[in-house]
Coordinates of C-alpha atoms and ligand atoms in Angstrom, one line a residue:
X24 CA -1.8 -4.7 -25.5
X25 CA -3.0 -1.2 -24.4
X26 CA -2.7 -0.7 -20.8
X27 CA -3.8 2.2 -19.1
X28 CA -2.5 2.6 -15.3
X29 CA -4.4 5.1 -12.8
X30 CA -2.8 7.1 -10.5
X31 CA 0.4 9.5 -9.6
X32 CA 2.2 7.5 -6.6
X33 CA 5.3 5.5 -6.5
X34 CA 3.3 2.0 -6.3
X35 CA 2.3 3.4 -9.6
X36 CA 6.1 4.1 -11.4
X37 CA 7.0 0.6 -10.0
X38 CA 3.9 -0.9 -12.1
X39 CA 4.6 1.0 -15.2
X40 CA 7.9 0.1 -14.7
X41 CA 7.4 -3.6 -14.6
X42 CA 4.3 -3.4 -16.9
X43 CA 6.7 -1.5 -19.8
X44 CA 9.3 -4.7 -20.0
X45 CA 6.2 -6.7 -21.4
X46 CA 6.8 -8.1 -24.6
X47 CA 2.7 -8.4 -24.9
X48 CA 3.1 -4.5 -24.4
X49 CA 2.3 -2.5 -27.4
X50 CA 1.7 1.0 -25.4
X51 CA 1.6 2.2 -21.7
X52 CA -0.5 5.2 -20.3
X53 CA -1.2 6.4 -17.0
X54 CA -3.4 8.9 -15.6
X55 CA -1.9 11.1 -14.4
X56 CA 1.5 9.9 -13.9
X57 CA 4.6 11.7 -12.7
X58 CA 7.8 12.6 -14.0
X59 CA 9.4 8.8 -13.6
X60 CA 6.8 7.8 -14.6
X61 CA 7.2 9.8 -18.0
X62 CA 10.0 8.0 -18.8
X63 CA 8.2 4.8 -19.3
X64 CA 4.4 5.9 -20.0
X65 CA 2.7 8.5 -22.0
X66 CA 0.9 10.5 -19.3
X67 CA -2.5 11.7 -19.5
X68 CA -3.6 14.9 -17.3
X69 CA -6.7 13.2 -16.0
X70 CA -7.2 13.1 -12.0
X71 CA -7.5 9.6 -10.5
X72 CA -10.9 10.4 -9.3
X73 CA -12.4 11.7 -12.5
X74 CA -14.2 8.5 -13.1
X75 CA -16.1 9.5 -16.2
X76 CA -13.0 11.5 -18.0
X77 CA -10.6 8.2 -17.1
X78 CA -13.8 6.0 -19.2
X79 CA -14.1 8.2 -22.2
X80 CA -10.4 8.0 -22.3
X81 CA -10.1 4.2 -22.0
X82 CA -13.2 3.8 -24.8
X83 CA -11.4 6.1 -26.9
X84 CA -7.9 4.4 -27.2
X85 CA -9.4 1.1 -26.6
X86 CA -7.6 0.3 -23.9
X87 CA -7.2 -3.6 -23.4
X88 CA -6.7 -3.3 -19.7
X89 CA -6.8 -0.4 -17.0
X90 CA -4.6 -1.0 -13.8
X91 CA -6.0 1.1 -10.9
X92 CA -3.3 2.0 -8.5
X93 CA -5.0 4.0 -5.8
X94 CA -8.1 3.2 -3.3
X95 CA -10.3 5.9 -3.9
X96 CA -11.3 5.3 -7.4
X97 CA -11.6 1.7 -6.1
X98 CA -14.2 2.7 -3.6
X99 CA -16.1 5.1 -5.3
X100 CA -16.8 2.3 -7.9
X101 CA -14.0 2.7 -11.2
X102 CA -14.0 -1.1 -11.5
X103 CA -18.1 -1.7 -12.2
X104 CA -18.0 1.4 -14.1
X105 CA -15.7 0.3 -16.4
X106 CA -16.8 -3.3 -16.5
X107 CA -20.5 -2.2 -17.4
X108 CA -19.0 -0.4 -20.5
X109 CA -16.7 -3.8 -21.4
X110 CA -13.5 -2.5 -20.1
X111 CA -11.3 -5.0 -18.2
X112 CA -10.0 -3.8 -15.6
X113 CA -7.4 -4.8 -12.5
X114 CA -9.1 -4.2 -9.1
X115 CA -12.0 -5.1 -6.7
X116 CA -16.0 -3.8 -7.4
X117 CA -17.3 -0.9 -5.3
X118 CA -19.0 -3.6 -2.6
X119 CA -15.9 -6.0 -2.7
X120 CA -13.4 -2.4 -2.3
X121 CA -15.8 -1.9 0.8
X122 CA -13.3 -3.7 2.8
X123 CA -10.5 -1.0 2.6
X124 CA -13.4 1.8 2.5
X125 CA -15.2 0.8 5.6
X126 CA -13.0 -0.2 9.0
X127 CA -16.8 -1.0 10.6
X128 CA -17.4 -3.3 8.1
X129 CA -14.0 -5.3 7.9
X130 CA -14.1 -5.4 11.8
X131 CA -17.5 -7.1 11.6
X132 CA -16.6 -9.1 8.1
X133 CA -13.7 -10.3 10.4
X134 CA -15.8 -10.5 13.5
X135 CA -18.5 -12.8 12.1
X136 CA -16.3 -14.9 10.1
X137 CA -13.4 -15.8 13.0
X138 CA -10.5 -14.0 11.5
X139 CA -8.2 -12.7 14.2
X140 CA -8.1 -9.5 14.7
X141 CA -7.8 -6.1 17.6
X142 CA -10.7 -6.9 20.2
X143 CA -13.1 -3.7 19.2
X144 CA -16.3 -1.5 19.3
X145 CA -17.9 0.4 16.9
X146 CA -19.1 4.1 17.9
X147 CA -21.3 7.2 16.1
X148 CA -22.1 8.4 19.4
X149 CA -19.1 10.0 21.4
X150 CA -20.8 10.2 24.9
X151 CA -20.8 6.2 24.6
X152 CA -17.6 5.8 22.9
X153 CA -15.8 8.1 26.2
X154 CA -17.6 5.7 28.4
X155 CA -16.1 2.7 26.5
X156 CA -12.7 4.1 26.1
X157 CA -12.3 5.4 29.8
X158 CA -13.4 2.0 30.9
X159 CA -10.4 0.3 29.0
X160 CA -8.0 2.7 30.9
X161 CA -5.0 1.9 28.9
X162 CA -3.5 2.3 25.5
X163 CA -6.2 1.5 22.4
X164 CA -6.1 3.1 18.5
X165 CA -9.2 5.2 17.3
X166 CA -10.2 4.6 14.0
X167 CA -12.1 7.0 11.3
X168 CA -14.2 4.3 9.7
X169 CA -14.1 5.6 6.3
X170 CA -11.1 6.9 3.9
X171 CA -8.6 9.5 5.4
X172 CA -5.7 9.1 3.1
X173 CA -3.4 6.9 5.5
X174 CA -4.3 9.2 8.1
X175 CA -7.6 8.0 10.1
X176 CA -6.3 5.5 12.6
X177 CA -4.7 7.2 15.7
X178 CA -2.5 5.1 18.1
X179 CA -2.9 6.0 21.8
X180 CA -1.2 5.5 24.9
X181 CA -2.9 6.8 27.6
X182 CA -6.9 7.6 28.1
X183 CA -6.4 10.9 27.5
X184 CA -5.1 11.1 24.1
X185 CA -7.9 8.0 23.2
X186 CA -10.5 10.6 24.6
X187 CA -9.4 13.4 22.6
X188 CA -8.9 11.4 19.1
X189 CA -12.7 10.0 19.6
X190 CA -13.3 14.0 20.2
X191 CA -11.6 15.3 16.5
X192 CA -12.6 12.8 14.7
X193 CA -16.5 12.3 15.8
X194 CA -17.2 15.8 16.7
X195 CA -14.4 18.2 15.1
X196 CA -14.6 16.2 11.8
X197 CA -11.3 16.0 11.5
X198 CA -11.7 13.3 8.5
X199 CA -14.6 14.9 7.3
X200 CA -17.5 12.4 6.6
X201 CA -15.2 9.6 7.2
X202 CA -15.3 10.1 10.4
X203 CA -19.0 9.7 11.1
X204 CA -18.4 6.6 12.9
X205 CA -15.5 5.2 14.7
X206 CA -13.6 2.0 15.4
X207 CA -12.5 1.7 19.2
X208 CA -9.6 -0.9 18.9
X209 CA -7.5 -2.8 21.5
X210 CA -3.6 -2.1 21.4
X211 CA -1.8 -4.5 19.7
X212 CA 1.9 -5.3 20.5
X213 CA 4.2 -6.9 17.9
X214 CA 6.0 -6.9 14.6
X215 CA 4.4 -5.2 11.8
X216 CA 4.0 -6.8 8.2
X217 CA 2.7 -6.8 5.2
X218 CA 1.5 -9.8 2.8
X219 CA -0.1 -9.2 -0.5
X220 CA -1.8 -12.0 -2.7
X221 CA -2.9 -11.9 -6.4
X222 CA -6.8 -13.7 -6.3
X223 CA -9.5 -14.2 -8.8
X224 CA -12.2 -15.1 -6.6
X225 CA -11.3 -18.4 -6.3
X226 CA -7.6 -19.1 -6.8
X227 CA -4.9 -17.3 -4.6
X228 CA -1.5 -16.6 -5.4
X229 CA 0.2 -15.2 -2.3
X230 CA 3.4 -12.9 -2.8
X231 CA 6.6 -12.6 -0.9
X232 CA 6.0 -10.8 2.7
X233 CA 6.9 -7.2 3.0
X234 CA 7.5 -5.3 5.9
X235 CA 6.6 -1.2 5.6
X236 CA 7.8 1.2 8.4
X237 CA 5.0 3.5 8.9
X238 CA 6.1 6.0 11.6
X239 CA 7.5 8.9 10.3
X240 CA 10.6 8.8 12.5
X241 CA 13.6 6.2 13.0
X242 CA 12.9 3.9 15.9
X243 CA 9.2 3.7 14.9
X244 CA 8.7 6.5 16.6
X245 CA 6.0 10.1 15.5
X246 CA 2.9 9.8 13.6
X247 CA 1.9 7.5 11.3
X248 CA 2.7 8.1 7.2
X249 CA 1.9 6.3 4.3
X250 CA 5.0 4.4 4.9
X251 CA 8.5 5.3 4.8
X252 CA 10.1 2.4 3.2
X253 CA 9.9 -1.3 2.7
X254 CA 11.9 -4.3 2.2
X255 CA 10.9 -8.0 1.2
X256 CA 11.3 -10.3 1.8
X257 CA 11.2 -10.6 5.9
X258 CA 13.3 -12.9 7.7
X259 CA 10.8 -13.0 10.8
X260 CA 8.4 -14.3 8.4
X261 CA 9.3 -18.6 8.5
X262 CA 7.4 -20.8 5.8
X263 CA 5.1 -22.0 8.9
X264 CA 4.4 -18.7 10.0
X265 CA 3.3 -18.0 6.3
X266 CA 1.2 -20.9 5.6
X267 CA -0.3 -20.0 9.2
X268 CA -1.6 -16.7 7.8
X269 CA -2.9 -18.5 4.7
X270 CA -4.8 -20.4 6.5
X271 CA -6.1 -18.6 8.9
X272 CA -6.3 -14.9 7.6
X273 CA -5.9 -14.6 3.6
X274 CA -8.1 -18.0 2.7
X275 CA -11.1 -17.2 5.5
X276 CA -11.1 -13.7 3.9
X277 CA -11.6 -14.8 0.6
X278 CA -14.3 -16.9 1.1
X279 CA -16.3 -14.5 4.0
X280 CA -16.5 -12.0 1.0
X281 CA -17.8 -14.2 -1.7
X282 CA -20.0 -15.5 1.0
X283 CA -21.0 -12.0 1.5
X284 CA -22.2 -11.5 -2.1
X285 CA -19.0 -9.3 -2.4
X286 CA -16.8 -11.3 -4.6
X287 CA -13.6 -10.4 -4.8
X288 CA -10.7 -9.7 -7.4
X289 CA -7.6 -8.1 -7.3
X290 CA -5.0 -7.3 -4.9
X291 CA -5.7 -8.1 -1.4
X292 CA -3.5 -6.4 0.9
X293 CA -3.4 -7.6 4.5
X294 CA -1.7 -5.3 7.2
X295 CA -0.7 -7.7 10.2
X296 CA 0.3 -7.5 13.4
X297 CA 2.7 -10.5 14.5
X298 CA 1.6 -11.0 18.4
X299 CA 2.7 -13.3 21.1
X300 CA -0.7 -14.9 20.3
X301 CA -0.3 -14.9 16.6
X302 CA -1.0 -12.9 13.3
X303 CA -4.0 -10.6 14.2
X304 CA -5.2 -8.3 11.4
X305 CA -5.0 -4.4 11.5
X306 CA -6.1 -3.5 8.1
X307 CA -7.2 -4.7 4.3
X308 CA -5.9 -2.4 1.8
X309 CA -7.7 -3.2 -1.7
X310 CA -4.5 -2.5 -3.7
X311 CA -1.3 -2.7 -4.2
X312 CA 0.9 -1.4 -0.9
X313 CA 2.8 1.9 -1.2
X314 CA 6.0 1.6 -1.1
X315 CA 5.6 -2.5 -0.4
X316 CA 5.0 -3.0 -4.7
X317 CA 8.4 -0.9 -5.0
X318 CA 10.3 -4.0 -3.7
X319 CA 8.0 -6.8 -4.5
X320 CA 8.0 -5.3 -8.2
X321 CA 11.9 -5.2 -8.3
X322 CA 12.1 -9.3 -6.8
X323 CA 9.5 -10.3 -9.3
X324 CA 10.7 -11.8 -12.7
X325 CA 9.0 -12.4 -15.7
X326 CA 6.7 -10.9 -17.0
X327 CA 3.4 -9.1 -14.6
X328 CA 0.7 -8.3 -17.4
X329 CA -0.3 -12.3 -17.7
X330 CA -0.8 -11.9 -14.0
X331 CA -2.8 -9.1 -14.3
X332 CA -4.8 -10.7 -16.7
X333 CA -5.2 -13.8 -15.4
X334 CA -6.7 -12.2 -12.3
X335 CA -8.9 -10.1 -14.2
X336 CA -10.4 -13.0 -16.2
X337 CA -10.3 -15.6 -13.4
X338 CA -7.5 -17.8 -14.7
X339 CA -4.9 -17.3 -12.2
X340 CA -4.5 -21.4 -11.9
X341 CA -2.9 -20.9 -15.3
X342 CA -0.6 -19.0 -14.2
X343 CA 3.2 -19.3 -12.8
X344 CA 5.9 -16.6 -11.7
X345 CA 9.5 -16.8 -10.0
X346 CA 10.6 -14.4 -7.3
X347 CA 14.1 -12.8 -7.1
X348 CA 15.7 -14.6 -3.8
X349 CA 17.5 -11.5 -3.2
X350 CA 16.5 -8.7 -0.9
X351 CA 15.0 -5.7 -2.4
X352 CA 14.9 -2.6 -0.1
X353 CA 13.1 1.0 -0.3
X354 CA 14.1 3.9 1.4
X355 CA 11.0 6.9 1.2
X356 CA 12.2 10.3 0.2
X357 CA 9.9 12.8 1.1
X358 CA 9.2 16.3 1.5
X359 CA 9.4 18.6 5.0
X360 CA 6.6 18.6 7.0
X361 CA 5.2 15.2 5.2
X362 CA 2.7 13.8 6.9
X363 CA 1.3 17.5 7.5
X364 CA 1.1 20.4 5.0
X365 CA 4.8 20.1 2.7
X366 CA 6.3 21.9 0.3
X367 CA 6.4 21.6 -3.3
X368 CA 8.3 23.2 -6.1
X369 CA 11.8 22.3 -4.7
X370 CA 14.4 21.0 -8.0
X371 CA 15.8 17.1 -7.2
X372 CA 19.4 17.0 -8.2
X373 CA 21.5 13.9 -9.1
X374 CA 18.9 11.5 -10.3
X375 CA 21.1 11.4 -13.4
X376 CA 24.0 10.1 -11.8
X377 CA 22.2 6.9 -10.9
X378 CA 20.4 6.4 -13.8
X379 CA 21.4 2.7 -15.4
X380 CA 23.2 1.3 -12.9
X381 CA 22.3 -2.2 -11.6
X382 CA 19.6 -3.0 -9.7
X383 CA 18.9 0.5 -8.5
X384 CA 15.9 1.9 -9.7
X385 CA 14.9 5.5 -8.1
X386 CA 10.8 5.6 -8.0
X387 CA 9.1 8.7 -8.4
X388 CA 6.1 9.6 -6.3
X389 CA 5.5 13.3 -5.8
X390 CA 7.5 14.7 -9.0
X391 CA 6.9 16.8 -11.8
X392 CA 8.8 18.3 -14.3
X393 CA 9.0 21.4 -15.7
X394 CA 11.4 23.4 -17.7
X395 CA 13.5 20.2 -18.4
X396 CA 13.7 20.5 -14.4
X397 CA 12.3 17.4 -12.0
X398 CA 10.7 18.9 -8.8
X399 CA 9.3 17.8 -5.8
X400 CA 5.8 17.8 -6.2
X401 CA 4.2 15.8 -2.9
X402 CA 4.7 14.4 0.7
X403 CA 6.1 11.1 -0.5
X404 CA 8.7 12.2 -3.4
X405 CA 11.3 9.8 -4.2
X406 CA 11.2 5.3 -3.3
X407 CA 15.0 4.6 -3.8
X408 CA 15.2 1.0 -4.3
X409 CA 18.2 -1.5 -4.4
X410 CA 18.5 -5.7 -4.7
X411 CA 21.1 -6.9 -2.8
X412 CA 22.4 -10.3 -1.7
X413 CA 20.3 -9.8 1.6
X414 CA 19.2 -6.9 3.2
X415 CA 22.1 -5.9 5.0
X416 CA 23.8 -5.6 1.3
X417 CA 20.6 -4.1 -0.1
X418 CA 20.3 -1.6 3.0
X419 CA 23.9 -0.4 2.3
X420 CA 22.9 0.1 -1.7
X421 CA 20.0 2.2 -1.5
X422 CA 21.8 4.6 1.2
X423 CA 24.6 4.8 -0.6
X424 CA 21.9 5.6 -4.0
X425 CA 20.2 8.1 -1.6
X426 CA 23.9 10.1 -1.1
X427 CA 23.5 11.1 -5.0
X428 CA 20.2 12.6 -4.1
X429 CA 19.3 15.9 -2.9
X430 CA 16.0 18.2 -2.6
X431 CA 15.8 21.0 -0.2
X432 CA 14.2 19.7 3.4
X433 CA 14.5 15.9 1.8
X434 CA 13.9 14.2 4.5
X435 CA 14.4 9.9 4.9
X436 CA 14.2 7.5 7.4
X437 CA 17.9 6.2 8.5
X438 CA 16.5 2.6 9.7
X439 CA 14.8 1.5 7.0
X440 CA 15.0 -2.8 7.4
X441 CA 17.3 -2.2 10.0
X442 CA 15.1 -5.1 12.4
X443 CA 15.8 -7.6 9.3
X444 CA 19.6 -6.4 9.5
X445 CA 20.0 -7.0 13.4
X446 CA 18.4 -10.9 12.6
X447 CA 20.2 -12.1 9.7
X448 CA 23.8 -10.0 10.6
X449 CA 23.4 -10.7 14.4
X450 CA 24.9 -14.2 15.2
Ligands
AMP19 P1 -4.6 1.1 9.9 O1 -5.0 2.4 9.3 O2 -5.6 0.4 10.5 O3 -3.7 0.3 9.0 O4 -3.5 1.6 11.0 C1 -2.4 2.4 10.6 C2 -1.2 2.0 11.5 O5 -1.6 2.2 12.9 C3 -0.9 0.5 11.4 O6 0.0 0.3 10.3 C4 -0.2 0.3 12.8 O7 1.1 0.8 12.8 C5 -1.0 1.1 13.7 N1 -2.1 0.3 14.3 C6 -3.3 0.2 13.8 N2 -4.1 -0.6 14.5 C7 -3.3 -1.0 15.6 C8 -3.5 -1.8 16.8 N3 -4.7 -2.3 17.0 N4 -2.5 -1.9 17.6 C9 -1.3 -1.2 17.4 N5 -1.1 -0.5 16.3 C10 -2.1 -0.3 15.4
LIG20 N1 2.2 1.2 2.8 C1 0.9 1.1 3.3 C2 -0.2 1.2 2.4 O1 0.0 1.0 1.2 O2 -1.3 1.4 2.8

């Protein structure tokens, strides 16, 4: 098979990773790649977004399947575009991807359908929205309703920093268009995690829970990233506790889209919140997580493509897969002054060193290379990723990976899985 992968980030050098051991594999490209992803792919200097290019392309080679990566190709429509020109192709239609795209309309999908979730209101207005928010006179998280790159929902703990969130997003634009309207959202308290599931419409096939750590500091503390490392799978998460979220969260979800007249297909990515009064959803992602696919991709043996496929072609009953039962953990290496404005340009040294050893794999995001040289090249650079006996061992391997490893102003998290470390060393 020909299979064509779209995007630049590390969830995207962990598919073509995964996708390259295919033996059904006859060549791998991705748009536009990186410089791990070089290694495994042939990489084509088209932009995700450039819809039309990434289609003449496809048409061209004759591409057997396209894999989209990112959610903004999804959202602007890349799957029906292909599909009306008889491409196949991994990922949910424009109305279906509305569900990542739209924080109003998952609230109210969630609302009308009884899937627990943040108690909420929806605002264009601000005057109403600083009358709503000074009445709840506590901590709440304002939400840009549309796509801000990770960056549109803003945690607050007091009134005041509520009030002036609901003022840059509605009235200073901060997010642009996407923040036309907002999301006013109760304060949840908990454990974060993440639980992904493969589903044709009809059949689901969940994966192994992740957990991300989103904050840009140890401690969870500082704004929000795209995440700064994952691990799977998660102690805290017990086979009840998982079946729970089945059935009340990834199964209702399902079916309130197809209901909807937005089937869906895909990857369905549900962001949780574990509270004293159960799972309660914060987000749908309509993709693969970044960095959870890094460790779920490194647990998962056999082969993916049939997976792939299957979902694509709505035979994912006919399909079966084994996980790793170790622990695979990711620690994000990124640039300084990721989330903000970073720098670029800056040479990586001692990715050599770990090349081949087992069950480390070092995930490129933000790289390029020039001159025979690998350079940082965005926020989110490196996704150092080690298997380990359990995530204590796995921890201690993708530190001690991260020592060979050095960028000027690298900066990494020092806790990553460290909550899953204190429950299974702790006696
Ligand atoms: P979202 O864009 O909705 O996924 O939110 C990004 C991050 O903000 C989440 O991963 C959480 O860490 C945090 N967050 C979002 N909604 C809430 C909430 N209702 N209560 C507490 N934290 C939240
Ligand atoms: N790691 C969070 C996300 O992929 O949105």
């Amino acid at each position: 098979m020909k299979v064509l992968i779209i995007g630049s980030g590390g969830r995207e050098h962990s598919l073509a990773w995964k996708i390259a051991q295919s033996s059904r594999l006859k060549k791998l490209y991705c748009a536009p790649g990186n410089a791990g992803i070089a290694q495994v792919a042939e990489c084509v200097d088209v932009e995700a977004e450039s819809i039309e290019a990434l289609c003449n392309f496809a048409l061209k080679e004759k591409i057997d399947l396209t894999v989209v990566g990112p959610e903004k190709p999804l959202v602007a429509g890349i799957v029906d575009r292909f599909q009306s020109l008889g491409l196949k192709t991994f990922g949910p239609t424009r109305r279906a991807a509305t569900l990542e795209g739209s924080k109003v309309f998952a609230k109210t999908l969630m609302r009308k359908h009884g899937i627990p979730t943040a108690e909420f209101k929806t605002f264009s207005d601000l005057f109403k929205a600083q009358g709503y928010i000074s009445s709840l006179g506590g901590p709440c998280v304002i939400k840009a309703d549309g796509l801000a790159g990770g960056k549109g929902s803003i945690v607050c703990k007091t009134v005041e920093d509520a009030l002036q969130a609901a003022d840059r997003i509605l009235k200073d634009r901060l997010f642009g268009e996407a923040g036309g309207k907002i999301v006013v959202e109760e304060y949840l308290e908990g454990e974060e995690v993440s639980i992904l599931a493969f589903t044709d419409g009809s059949t689901i096939v969940p994966l192994e829970p992740c957990q991300d750590h989103k904050a840009l500091y140890d401690g969870d503390q500082g704004p929000n990233t795209g995440g700064m490392g994952a691990y799977s799978p998660v102690p805290s998460i017990t086979g009840e506790l998982y079946a729970r979220i089945e059935r009340e969260i990834m199964v209702p979800t399902i079916h309130a889209m197809k209901k909807e007249g937005r089937p869906y297909k895909g990857i369905l990515y549900l962001g949780l919140m574990l509270t004293a009064f159960g799972p309660k959803v914060l987000e749908f992602n309509v993709r693969f997580g970044d960095p959870e696919t890094q460790p779920l991709l490194m647990r998962l043996k056999g082969d993916l493509l049939p997976l792939l496929l299957a979902t694509v072609e709505e035979k994912l009953e006919t399909v079966a897969f084994q996980w790793d039962p170790r622990t695979a953990l990711c620690v994000v290496m990124a640039s300084r002054g990721y989330p903000e404005a970073y720098e670029k340009g800056k040479e990586i040294n001692g990715l050599e060193s770990l090349k081949g050893l087992k069950d480390v794999v070092v995930f490129h995001a933000g790289t390029t290379k020039k001159q025979g040289k690998v350079l940082t090249d965005g926020g989110r650079v490196l996704g150092v990723t080690a298997l380990g006996e359990d995530v204590f061992e796995a921890q201690k391997r993708a530190y001690a990976a991260i020592e060979h490893i050095s960028f000027e102003g690298a900066y990494y998290r020092r806790d990553i899985g460290a909550k899953a470390v204190q429950r299974v060393r702790t006696p």
